[in-house]
Amino acid sequence: MLSRIPFLVCALGFSALLAACAGPSLRLATPKAASSKAEALVVEAERALREGRPERAAETAKKALAVDPQLASAHALLAELALLRDDGAARREHWLAALKDGRSGMTPLYLQELRRWTWDREEREKLLSLLEDIVARHQNPRARASARLAAFELARSLGRRSQAEKLAQGAALLRRFRAIAGFDNNQSGGYDTPYGPEREIALAQTYPTSRGRAAWRVLHSADYGPSLLLGNHFYPFSWNIAYLLSYVRIAGRGVVPATGAGKPRSAPRTHPEVILEVRTSEPVKVWINDRNVLATRELRGDPRLPLRVKVRLAPGFNKLLVKSAQRRGPWRLALRFTDAQGRPLAMEQSVDIKPYEKDRRPPLAALKVKDDVERDLRGAPKSEAARSYWRAVALAQRGLRRAALAQLRRHLLRWPRDPLALLRAAWLHRQASQNQASAMR
């Protein structure tokens, strides 16, 4: 969360930070010739960095900003280089500047870096203004979605409940489910155990568990939060399995407006394929119309970038079943549907059993995130090394730590002198060690 991770702001950089965050000033266009020249300089700077020459890389990135002062890729590179110097104030200043480039497709990745700092009230109010500008005007739907989540957290921390609710409503998250929990997940052993709700849906049925009999009940999140906090609804608070059931259909065939206000815009009357977005802290399985469309036990940490999978919704209601296999720590889950461009779809939900058309296609063999990650890299510098590095960052921000480390290993085989890749790999290994130690306690 943006407001909870401590960081000491250097006094010398304080005024610069406020100026960098002062009010909405999203930039959406720049002369093509200037942009091309600046981007070429960023590619040159990236090459110097991967060759182990960070000072040369910084000089060249600054030249790029002299040509295009708000070029996100140049600010991002300087922010990463500031990390090598342990210059937190400069790093935050450049990440904020990178966010103001409304042309960048990598805003969701950049935005996650801001979670590393605390903010006083004045800074939070100015940052909220910038994030709302991104929500309203950014060219990339994914950027708008990530900014909406961050803006919601800031608005709630500032006590602006109506503003937070409006932001949450625009996200079009699913909030009504039949739910049942209490199935054993000792040392993650329940993930592959097909408990009763996987075999049949019988809402009157109860199931034996080590803590008594588990029964279905209605779970409705009245709190317009960015995710369902399952730990507030289910006991025990660790090593637990929960199933969530809902029947869904697209409401009015409409797309939620970017501002979250007004009626859904018109959309095509048929949706052969839509995108299911899942953001969760725990291993998860998802079935739509009895077909397994998503399964991964590799999630680690508390990712803010969602997993996305293309799914086919039948006419009428569609059965959605989710299995969440909790381990330790916060237990969060958020689901929504979007169109192919990433715009949220307004969904009608029912917690009563509805007739649906069974999907008899074979289940998806494995979680495939390659194409999704590549979409995150639209706008990345036209440098093979830079794209390779940010590919690992995108995987890590989804909670796919093993995949991120594997990508970093491949990266370092080609660019062994890349200091940022070495540092990022060290961070991920440290997080893995901390998680293992926590699981053993």
Coordinates of C-alpha atoms in Angstrom, one line a residue:
M1 CA 0.0 0.0 0.0
L2 CA 1.3 3.4 -0.9
S3 CA 0.9 4.8 2.6
R4 CA 2.4 2.0 4.7
I5 CA 6.0 1.3 3.7
P6 CA 8.5 3.6 5.5
F7 CA 11.0 5.7 3.7
L8 CA 12.9 8.8 4.8
V9 CA 12.7 11.6 2.3
C10 CA 15.9 13.6 1.9
A11 CA 15.3 17.2 2.9
L12 CA 17.3 18.6 0.0
G13 CA 14.9 16.8 -2.4
F14 CA 11.7 17.7 -0.7
S15 CA 10.7 20.8 -2.7
A16 CA 11.7 19.0 -5.9
L17 CA 9.4 16.1 -5.1
L18 CA 6.5 18.4 -4.4
A19 CA 7.0 20.2 -7.6
A20 CA 7.2 16.8 -9.5
C21 CA 3.9 15.8 -8.0
A22 CA 2.1 19.2 -8.1
G23 CA -1.3 18.8 -9.7
P24 CA -2.5 16.9 -12.8
S25 CA -0.2 17.5 -15.7
L26 CA -0.4 14.4 -17.9
R27 CA 1.4 14.8 -21.2
L28 CA -0.3 13.1 -24.1
A29 CA 1.7 14.2 -27.1
T30 CA 5.1 15.5 -28.2
P31 CA 6.6 16.4 -31.6
K32 CA 7.4 13.1 -33.4
A33 CA 11.0 14.1 -34.3
A34 CA 11.9 15.1 -30.7
S35 CA 10.4 11.9 -29.4
S36 CA 12.3 9.7 -31.8
K37 CA 15.6 11.4 -31.0
A38 CA 15.0 11.1 -27.3
E39 CA 14.0 7.4 -27.6
A40 CA 17.2 6.7 -29.5
L41 CA 19.2 8.3 -26.7
V42 CA 17.4 6.1 -24.2
V43 CA 18.4 3.0 -26.2
E44 CA 22.0 4.2 -26.1
A45 CA 21.8 4.7 -22.4
E46 CA 20.4 1.3 -21.9
R47 CA 23.2 -0.2 -23.9
A48 CA 25.8 1.6 -21.7
L49 CA 24.0 0.3 -18.5
R50 CA 24.0 -3.3 -19.7
E51 CA 27.7 -3.0 -20.5
G52 CA 28.3 -2.0 -16.8
R53 CA 28.7 1.7 -17.4
P54 CA 26.0 3.3 -15.2
E55 CA 27.6 6.8 -15.2
R56 CA 27.6 6.9 -19.0
A57 CA 24.0 5.6 -19.0
A58 CA 22.9 8.5 -16.6
E59 CA 24.6 11.1 -18.8
T60 CA 22.9 9.8 -21.9
A61 CA 19.4 9.6 -20.2
K62 CA 19.7 13.2 -19.1
K63 CA 20.4 14.2 -22.8
A64 CA 17.2 12.4 -23.7
L65 CA 15.3 14.5 -21.2
A66 CA 16.8 17.6 -22.6
V67 CA 15.1 16.7 -25.9
D68 CA 11.8 15.3 -24.4
P69 CA 11.5 16.4 -20.7
Q70 CA 8.7 14.0 -19.8
L71 CA 9.9 10.8 -21.6
A72 CA 8.9 8.1 -19.2
S73 CA 11.6 5.6 -20.3
A74 CA 14.3 8.1 -19.6
H75 CA 12.9 9.0 -16.1
A76 CA 12.5 5.3 -15.3
L77 CA 16.1 4.6 -16.2
L78 CA 17.3 7.4 -14.0
A79 CA 15.1 6.2 -11.2
E80 CA 16.7 2.8 -11.4
L81 CA 20.2 4.3 -11.5
A82 CA 19.4 6.3 -8.4
L83 CA 18.7 3.0 -6.7
L84 CA 22.3 2.1 -7.3
R85 CA 23.5 5.3 -5.6
D86 CA 21.0 4.8 -2.7
D87 CA 19.5 8.2 -3.6
G88 CA 15.9 7.7 -2.6
A89 CA 14.7 11.3 -3.2
A90 CA 16.0 11.3 -6.8
R91 CA 14.5 7.9 -7.4
R92 CA 11.0 8.9 -6.2
E93 CA 11.2 12.2 -8.2
H94 CA 11.9 10.3 -11.4
W95 CA 9.2 7.7 -10.9
L96 CA 6.7 10.5 -10.4
A97 CA 7.8 12.2 -13.5
A98 CA 7.6 8.9 -15.4
L99 CA 3.9 8.7 -14.4
K100 CA 3.2 12.0 -16.0
D101 CA 3.9 10.7 -19.5
G102 CA 0.5 9.8 -20.7
R103 CA 2.0 8.2 -23.9
S104 CA 3.7 5.4 -22.0
G105 CA 2.3 1.9 -22.0
M106 CA 4.5 0.9 -19.0
T107 CA 2.7 3.1 -16.4
P108 CA 1.3 0.1 -14.5
L109 CA 4.9 -1.2 -14.0
Y110 CA 6.2 2.2 -13.0
L111 CA 3.3 2.8 -10.6
Q112 CA 4.2 -0.2 -8.4
E113 CA 7.5 1.5 -7.5
L114 CA 5.6 4.2 -5.6
R115 CA 4.4 1.6 -3.1
R116 CA 7.8 1.7 -1.5
W117 CA 7.3 5.1 0.2
T118 CA 5.2 6.9 2.8
W119 CA 3.6 10.2 2.0
D120 CA 2.4 13.1 4.2
R121 CA -1.1 14.4 3.7
E122 CA -0.2 17.2 1.3
E123 CA 1.9 14.8 -0.9
R124 CA -1.0 12.2 -0.9
E125 CA -3.5 14.8 -2.0
K126 CA -1.3 16.0 -4.9
L127 CA -0.5 12.4 -5.9
L128 CA -4.2 11.6 -5.8
S129 CA -4.9 14.4 -8.2
L130 CA -2.3 13.0 -10.6
L131 CA -3.7 9.5 -10.4
E132 CA -7.2 10.7 -11.1
D133 CA -5.8 12.5 -14.2
I134 CA -4.3 9.2 -15.3
V135 CA -7.7 7.5 -14.7
A136 CA -9.5 10.1 -16.8
R137 CA -7.1 10.7 -19.6
H138 CA -4.4 8.1 -20.0
Q139 CA -4.4 6.4 -23.4
N140 CA -3.8 2.9 -22.0
P141 CA -6.7 1.1 -20.2
R142 CA -4.3 -0.9 -18.1
A143 CA -2.6 2.3 -16.9
R144 CA -6.1 3.6 -16.0
A145 CA -6.9 0.4 -14.1
S146 CA -3.6 0.5 -12.0
A147 CA -4.0 4.2 -11.3
R148 CA -7.6 3.6 -10.2
L149 CA -6.5 1.0 -7.6
A150 CA -3.7 3.3 -6.2
A151 CA -6.1 6.3 -6.2
F152 CA -8.7 4.3 -4.3
E153 CA -6.1 3.5 -1.6
L154 CA -5.1 7.1 -1.3
A155 CA -8.6 8.5 -1.2
R156 CA -9.5 6.0 1.6
S157 CA -6.4 6.9 3.5
L158 CA -7.4 10.6 3.2
G159 CA -10.9 9.8 4.6
R160 CA -12.7 10.6 1.3
R161 CA -15.2 7.8 1.4
S162 CA -17.5 9.0 -1.5
Q163 CA -14.5 9.6 -3.7
A164 CA -13.1 6.1 -2.9
E165 CA -16.4 4.5 -3.5
K166 CA -16.7 6.1 -6.9
L167 CA -13.3 4.9 -7.9
A168 CA -14.1 1.4 -6.7
Q169 CA -17.4 1.3 -8.6
G170 CA -15.6 2.2 -11.8
A171 CA -13.4 -0.8 -11.3
A172 CA -16.4 -3.1 -11.8
L173 CA -15.1 -5.8 -9.4
L174 CA -17.3 -8.8 -8.6
R175 CA -18.5 -8.5 -5.0
R176 CA -21.3 -11.1 -4.4
F177 CA -20.6 -14.8 -4.0
R178 CA -21.8 -18.0 -2.4
A179 CA -18.8 -19.0 -0.3
I180 CA -17.7 -22.0 1.7
A181 CA -14.3 -22.5 3.5
G182 CA -12.6 -24.5 6.2
F183 CA -11.1 -27.2 4.1
D184 CA -7.6 -28.3 5.1
N185 CA -4.7 -26.8 3.2
N186 CA -1.9 -27.9 5.5
Q187 CA 1.5 -27.1 3.8
S188 CA -0.5 -26.3 0.6
G189 CA -1.7 -29.9 0.4
G190 CA -5.3 -28.9 -0.3
Y191 CA -4.6 -27.2 -3.6
D192 CA -4.8 -30.4 -5.7
T193 CA -7.4 -32.0 -3.4
P194 CA -10.8 -32.0 -5.1
Y195 CA -13.1 -31.2 -2.2
G196 CA -16.8 -31.5 -2.5
P197 CA -17.6 -28.1 -4.2
E198 CA -15.3 -29.1 -7.1
R199 CA -17.3 -32.2 -7.7
E200 CA -20.8 -30.8 -7.4
I201 CA -22.7 -27.7 -6.4
A202 CA -25.3 -28.4 -3.8
L203 CA -26.0 -25.3 -1.7
A204 CA -27.8 -27.3 1.0
Q205 CA -24.9 -29.7 1.4
T206 CA -22.5 -29.5 4.3
Y207 CA -19.0 -31.0 4.3
P208 CA -16.9 -32.4 7.1
T209 CA -13.7 -30.6 8.1
S210 CA -11.3 -30.8 11.0
R211 CA -13.2 -27.9 12.6
G212 CA -16.7 -29.1 12.1
R213 CA -19.0 -29.1 9.1
A214 CA -18.6 -26.4 6.4
A215 CA -21.7 -24.8 4.9
W216 CA -22.4 -22.4 2.0
R217 CA -23.2 -18.8 2.9
V218 CA -23.6 -15.6 1.0
L219 CA -20.5 -13.4 1.0
H220 CA -21.2 -9.8 0.0
S221 CA -18.5 -7.2 0.2
A222 CA -20.2 -3.9 1.3
D223 CA -16.8 -2.3 1.6
Y224 CA -15.8 -0.8 -1.7
G225 CA -12.2 -2.0 -1.3
P226 CA -9.8 -3.0 -4.1
S227 CA -10.2 -6.7 -3.2
L228 CA -12.1 -9.1 -1.0
L229 CA -10.4 -9.6 2.3
L230 CA -11.2 -13.3 2.8
G231 CA -9.4 -13.4 6.1
N232 CA -12.2 -11.2 7.5
H233 CA -14.8 -13.8 6.6
F234 CA -13.2 -17.2 7.2
Y235 CA -11.5 -19.1 10.0
P236 CA -8.8 -20.4 10.4
F237 CA -6.7 -17.5 9.2
S238 CA -4.0 -19.7 7.7
W239 CA -3.7 -22.9 5.6
N240 CA -7.4 -22.7 4.6
I241 CA -9.3 -23.5 1.4
A242 CA -12.2 -21.4 0.3
Y243 CA -14.6 -21.8 -2.7
L244 CA -16.5 -18.8 -4.1
L245 CA -19.4 -19.3 -6.5
S246 CA -21.3 -16.8 -8.6
Y247 CA -23.4 -16.8 -11.8
V248 CA -22.5 -13.9 -14.0
R249 CA -23.6 -12.3 -17.2
I250 CA -22.7 -9.0 -18.9
A251 CA -25.1 -6.3 -17.7
G252 CA -26.7 -4.6 -20.6
R253 CA -23.8 -5.5 -22.8
G254 CA -22.0 -2.4 -21.6
V255 CA -18.6 -1.1 -20.8
V256 CA -18.1 0.8 -17.6
P257 CA -17.2 4.5 -18.3
A258 CA -13.6 5.5 -17.5
T259 CA -14.8 7.9 -14.8
G260 CA -16.9 5.2 -13.1
A261 CA -20.0 7.6 -13.4
G262 CA -23.1 7.3 -15.6
K263 CA -24.5 4.3 -17.4
P264 CA -22.3 1.7 -19.2
R265 CA -21.4 2.6 -22.7
S266 CA -22.8 0.5 -25.5
A267 CA -20.8 -2.5 -26.5
P268 CA -21.2 -5.3 -29.1
R269 CA -24.2 -7.5 -28.5
T270 CA -22.0 -10.6 -28.5
H271 CA -18.9 -11.2 -26.6
P272 CA -17.2 -14.4 -27.9
E273 CA -14.1 -13.6 -25.9
V274 CA -13.5 -11.4 -22.9
I275 CA -10.7 -11.1 -20.4
L276 CA -10.9 -12.4 -16.8
E277 CA -8.6 -10.5 -14.5
V278 CA -7.7 -12.2 -11.2
R279 CA -5.6 -10.4 -8.5
T280 CA -4.8 -12.6 -5.5
S281 CA -2.3 -13.2 -2.8
E282 CA -2.7 -17.0 -2.9
P283 CA -2.6 -20.0 -5.2
V284 CA -5.8 -20.1 -7.2
K285 CA -8.0 -22.2 -9.6
V286 CA -10.9 -20.8 -11.6
W287 CA -13.6 -22.6 -13.5
I288 CA -16.1 -21.0 -15.9
N289 CA -19.0 -23.2 -16.9
D290 CA -17.1 -26.1 -15.4
R291 CA -14.0 -25.6 -17.6
N292 CA -10.8 -24.9 -15.7
V293 CA -9.5 -21.6 -17.2
L294 CA -6.8 -20.6 -14.7
A295 CA -4.7 -22.5 -12.3
T296 CA -1.4 -21.5 -10.6
R297 CA 0.2 -22.3 -7.3
E298 CA 3.3 -20.1 -8.1
L299 CA 2.0 -16.8 -6.7
R300 CA 4.1 -15.2 -4.0
G301 CA 3.7 -12.0 -2.0
D302 CA 0.8 -9.5 -2.6
P303 CA 0.8 -8.7 -6.4
R304 CA -1.0 -5.7 -7.6
L305 CA -0.8 -6.6 -11.3
P306 CA -3.5 -9.1 -12.2
L307 CA -3.3 -12.4 -14.0
R308 CA -5.3 -12.2 -17.2
V309 CA -6.8 -15.0 -19.2
K310 CA -9.1 -15.0 -22.3
V311 CA -12.4 -16.7 -21.6
R312 CA -15.6 -17.3 -23.6
L313 CA -18.9 -16.3 -22.0
A314 CA -22.0 -18.1 -23.2
P315 CA -25.3 -16.2 -23.7
G316 CA -27.2 -15.8 -20.4
F317 CA -25.7 -16.7 -17.0
N318 CA -22.2 -18.3 -16.7
K319 CA -21.1 -20.3 -13.7
L320 CA -18.0 -18.9 -12.1
L321 CA -16.2 -21.0 -9.4
V322 CA -13.0 -20.0 -7.7
K323 CA -10.8 -22.0 -5.4
S324 CA -8.4 -20.0 -3.2
A325 CA -5.7 -22.0 -1.3
Q326 CA -4.5 -19.7 1.5
R327 CA -1.2 -20.2 3.2
R328 CA -0.1 -17.5 5.7
G329 CA -0.5 -13.7 5.8
P330 CA -3.1 -11.5 4.2
W331 CA -5.8 -13.3 2.1
R332 CA -7.0 -11.2 -0.8
L333 CA -8.9 -11.9 -3.9
A334 CA -10.2 -9.6 -6.7
L335 CA -11.9 -10.6 -9.9
R336 CA -13.4 -8.7 -12.8
F337 CA -14.1 -9.0 -16.5
T338 CA -12.8 -6.6 -19.2
D339 CA -13.1 -6.3 -23.0
A340 CA -10.1 -7.0 -25.2
Q341 CA -8.9 -3.4 -24.8
G342 CA -8.9 -3.7 -21.0
R343 CA -12.0 -1.7 -20.3
P344 CA -14.0 -3.1 -17.4
L345 CA -17.3 -4.8 -18.1
A346 CA -20.3 -4.2 -15.9
M347 CA -21.5 -7.7 -14.8
E348 CA -24.8 -8.9 -13.3
Q349 CA -24.2 -11.4 -10.5
S350 CA -26.5 -13.9 -8.9
V351 CA -25.8 -16.1 -5.8
D352 CA -28.7 -18.4 -6.7
I353 CA -28.1 -21.4 -9.0
K354 CA -28.9 -20.5 -12.6
P355 CA -29.0 -22.7 -15.7
Y356 CA -25.9 -22.4 -17.8
E357 CA -24.3 -23.9 -20.8
K358 CA -21.5 -26.3 -19.9
D359 CA -18.2 -25.7 -21.6
R360 CA -16.9 -29.1 -22.7
R361 CA -13.6 -27.9 -24.1
P362 CA -10.5 -29.3 -22.5
P363 CA -9.0 -27.3 -19.6
L364 CA -6.2 -24.9 -20.2
A365 CA -3.0 -26.8 -19.9
A366 CA -1.0 -24.2 -18.0
L367 CA -1.0 -20.5 -17.1
K368 CA 0.3 -18.5 -20.0
V369 CA 1.4 -15.0 -19.3
K370 CA 3.8 -14.4 -22.1
D371 CA 1.5 -12.4 -24.3
D372 CA 0.1 -10.5 -21.3
V373 CA 3.6 -9.5 -20.2
E374 CA 4.5 -8.4 -23.7
R375 CA 1.5 -6.1 -23.7
D376 CA 2.9 -4.6 -20.5
L377 CA 6.1 -3.8 -22.4
R378 CA 4.5 -1.7 -25.1
G379 CA 6.3 1.6 -24.8
A380 CA 9.5 0.0 -23.4
P381 CA 12.8 1.2 -24.9
K382 CA 13.5 -0.5 -28.3
S383 CA 16.4 -2.3 -26.6
E384 CA 16.5 -6.0 -26.3
A385 CA 18.3 -5.9 -23.0
A386 CA 15.8 -3.4 -21.5
R387 CA 12.8 -5.4 -22.6
S388 CA 14.4 -8.5 -21.1
Y389 CA 14.9 -6.8 -17.8
W390 CA 11.4 -5.3 -17.6
R391 CA 10.0 -8.7 -18.6
A392 CA 11.4 -10.1 -15.3
V393 CA 10.0 -7.1 -13.4
A394 CA 6.5 -7.6 -14.9
L395 CA 6.6 -11.3 -13.9
A396 CA 7.6 -10.4 -10.3
Q397 CA 4.9 -7.8 -10.0
R398 CA 2.3 -10.5 -10.8
G399 CA 3.7 -12.6 -7.9
L400 CA 5.3 -15.1 -10.3
R401 CA 8.7 -15.0 -8.5
R402 CA 10.1 -18.2 -9.9
A403 CA 9.3 -17.2 -13.4
A404 CA 10.9 -13.8 -12.8
L405 CA 14.1 -15.4 -11.4
A406 CA 14.2 -17.7 -14.4
Q407 CA 13.9 -14.7 -16.7
L408 CA 16.7 -12.9 -14.8
R409 CA 19.0 -15.9 -15.1
R410 CA 18.5 -15.9 -18.9
H411 CA 19.1 -12.1 -18.9
L412 CA 22.3 -12.4 -17.0
L413 CA 23.7 -15.1 -19.2
R414 CA 23.5 -12.5 -22.0
W415 CA 24.3 -9.3 -20.0
P416 CA 26.3 -10.5 -17.0
R417 CA 27.4 -6.9 -16.1
D418 CA 23.9 -5.5 -15.7
P419 CA 23.9 -4.1 -12.2
L420 CA 20.1 -3.6 -12.0
A421 CA 19.4 -7.3 -13.0
L422 CA 21.9 -8.5 -10.3
L423 CA 20.2 -6.3 -7.7
R424 CA 16.7 -7.3 -8.7
A425 CA 17.7 -11.0 -8.6
A426 CA 19.2 -10.5 -5.1
W427 CA 15.9 -8.9 -3.9
L428 CA 13.8 -11.8 -5.2
H429 CA 16.1 -14.4 -3.6
R430 CA 15.9 -12.5 -0.3
Q431 CA 12.1 -12.4 -0.5
A432 CA 12.0 -16.1 -1.2
S433 CA 14.2 -16.9 1.8
Q434 CA 12.1 -14.7 4.1
N435 CA 8.9 -16.5 2.9
Q436 CA 10.5 -19.9 3.6
A437 CA 11.6 -18.8 7.1
S438 CA 8.1 -17.5 7.8
A439 CA 6.4 -20.7 6.6
M440 CA 8.6 -22.8 9.0
R441 CA 7.6 -20.7 12.0

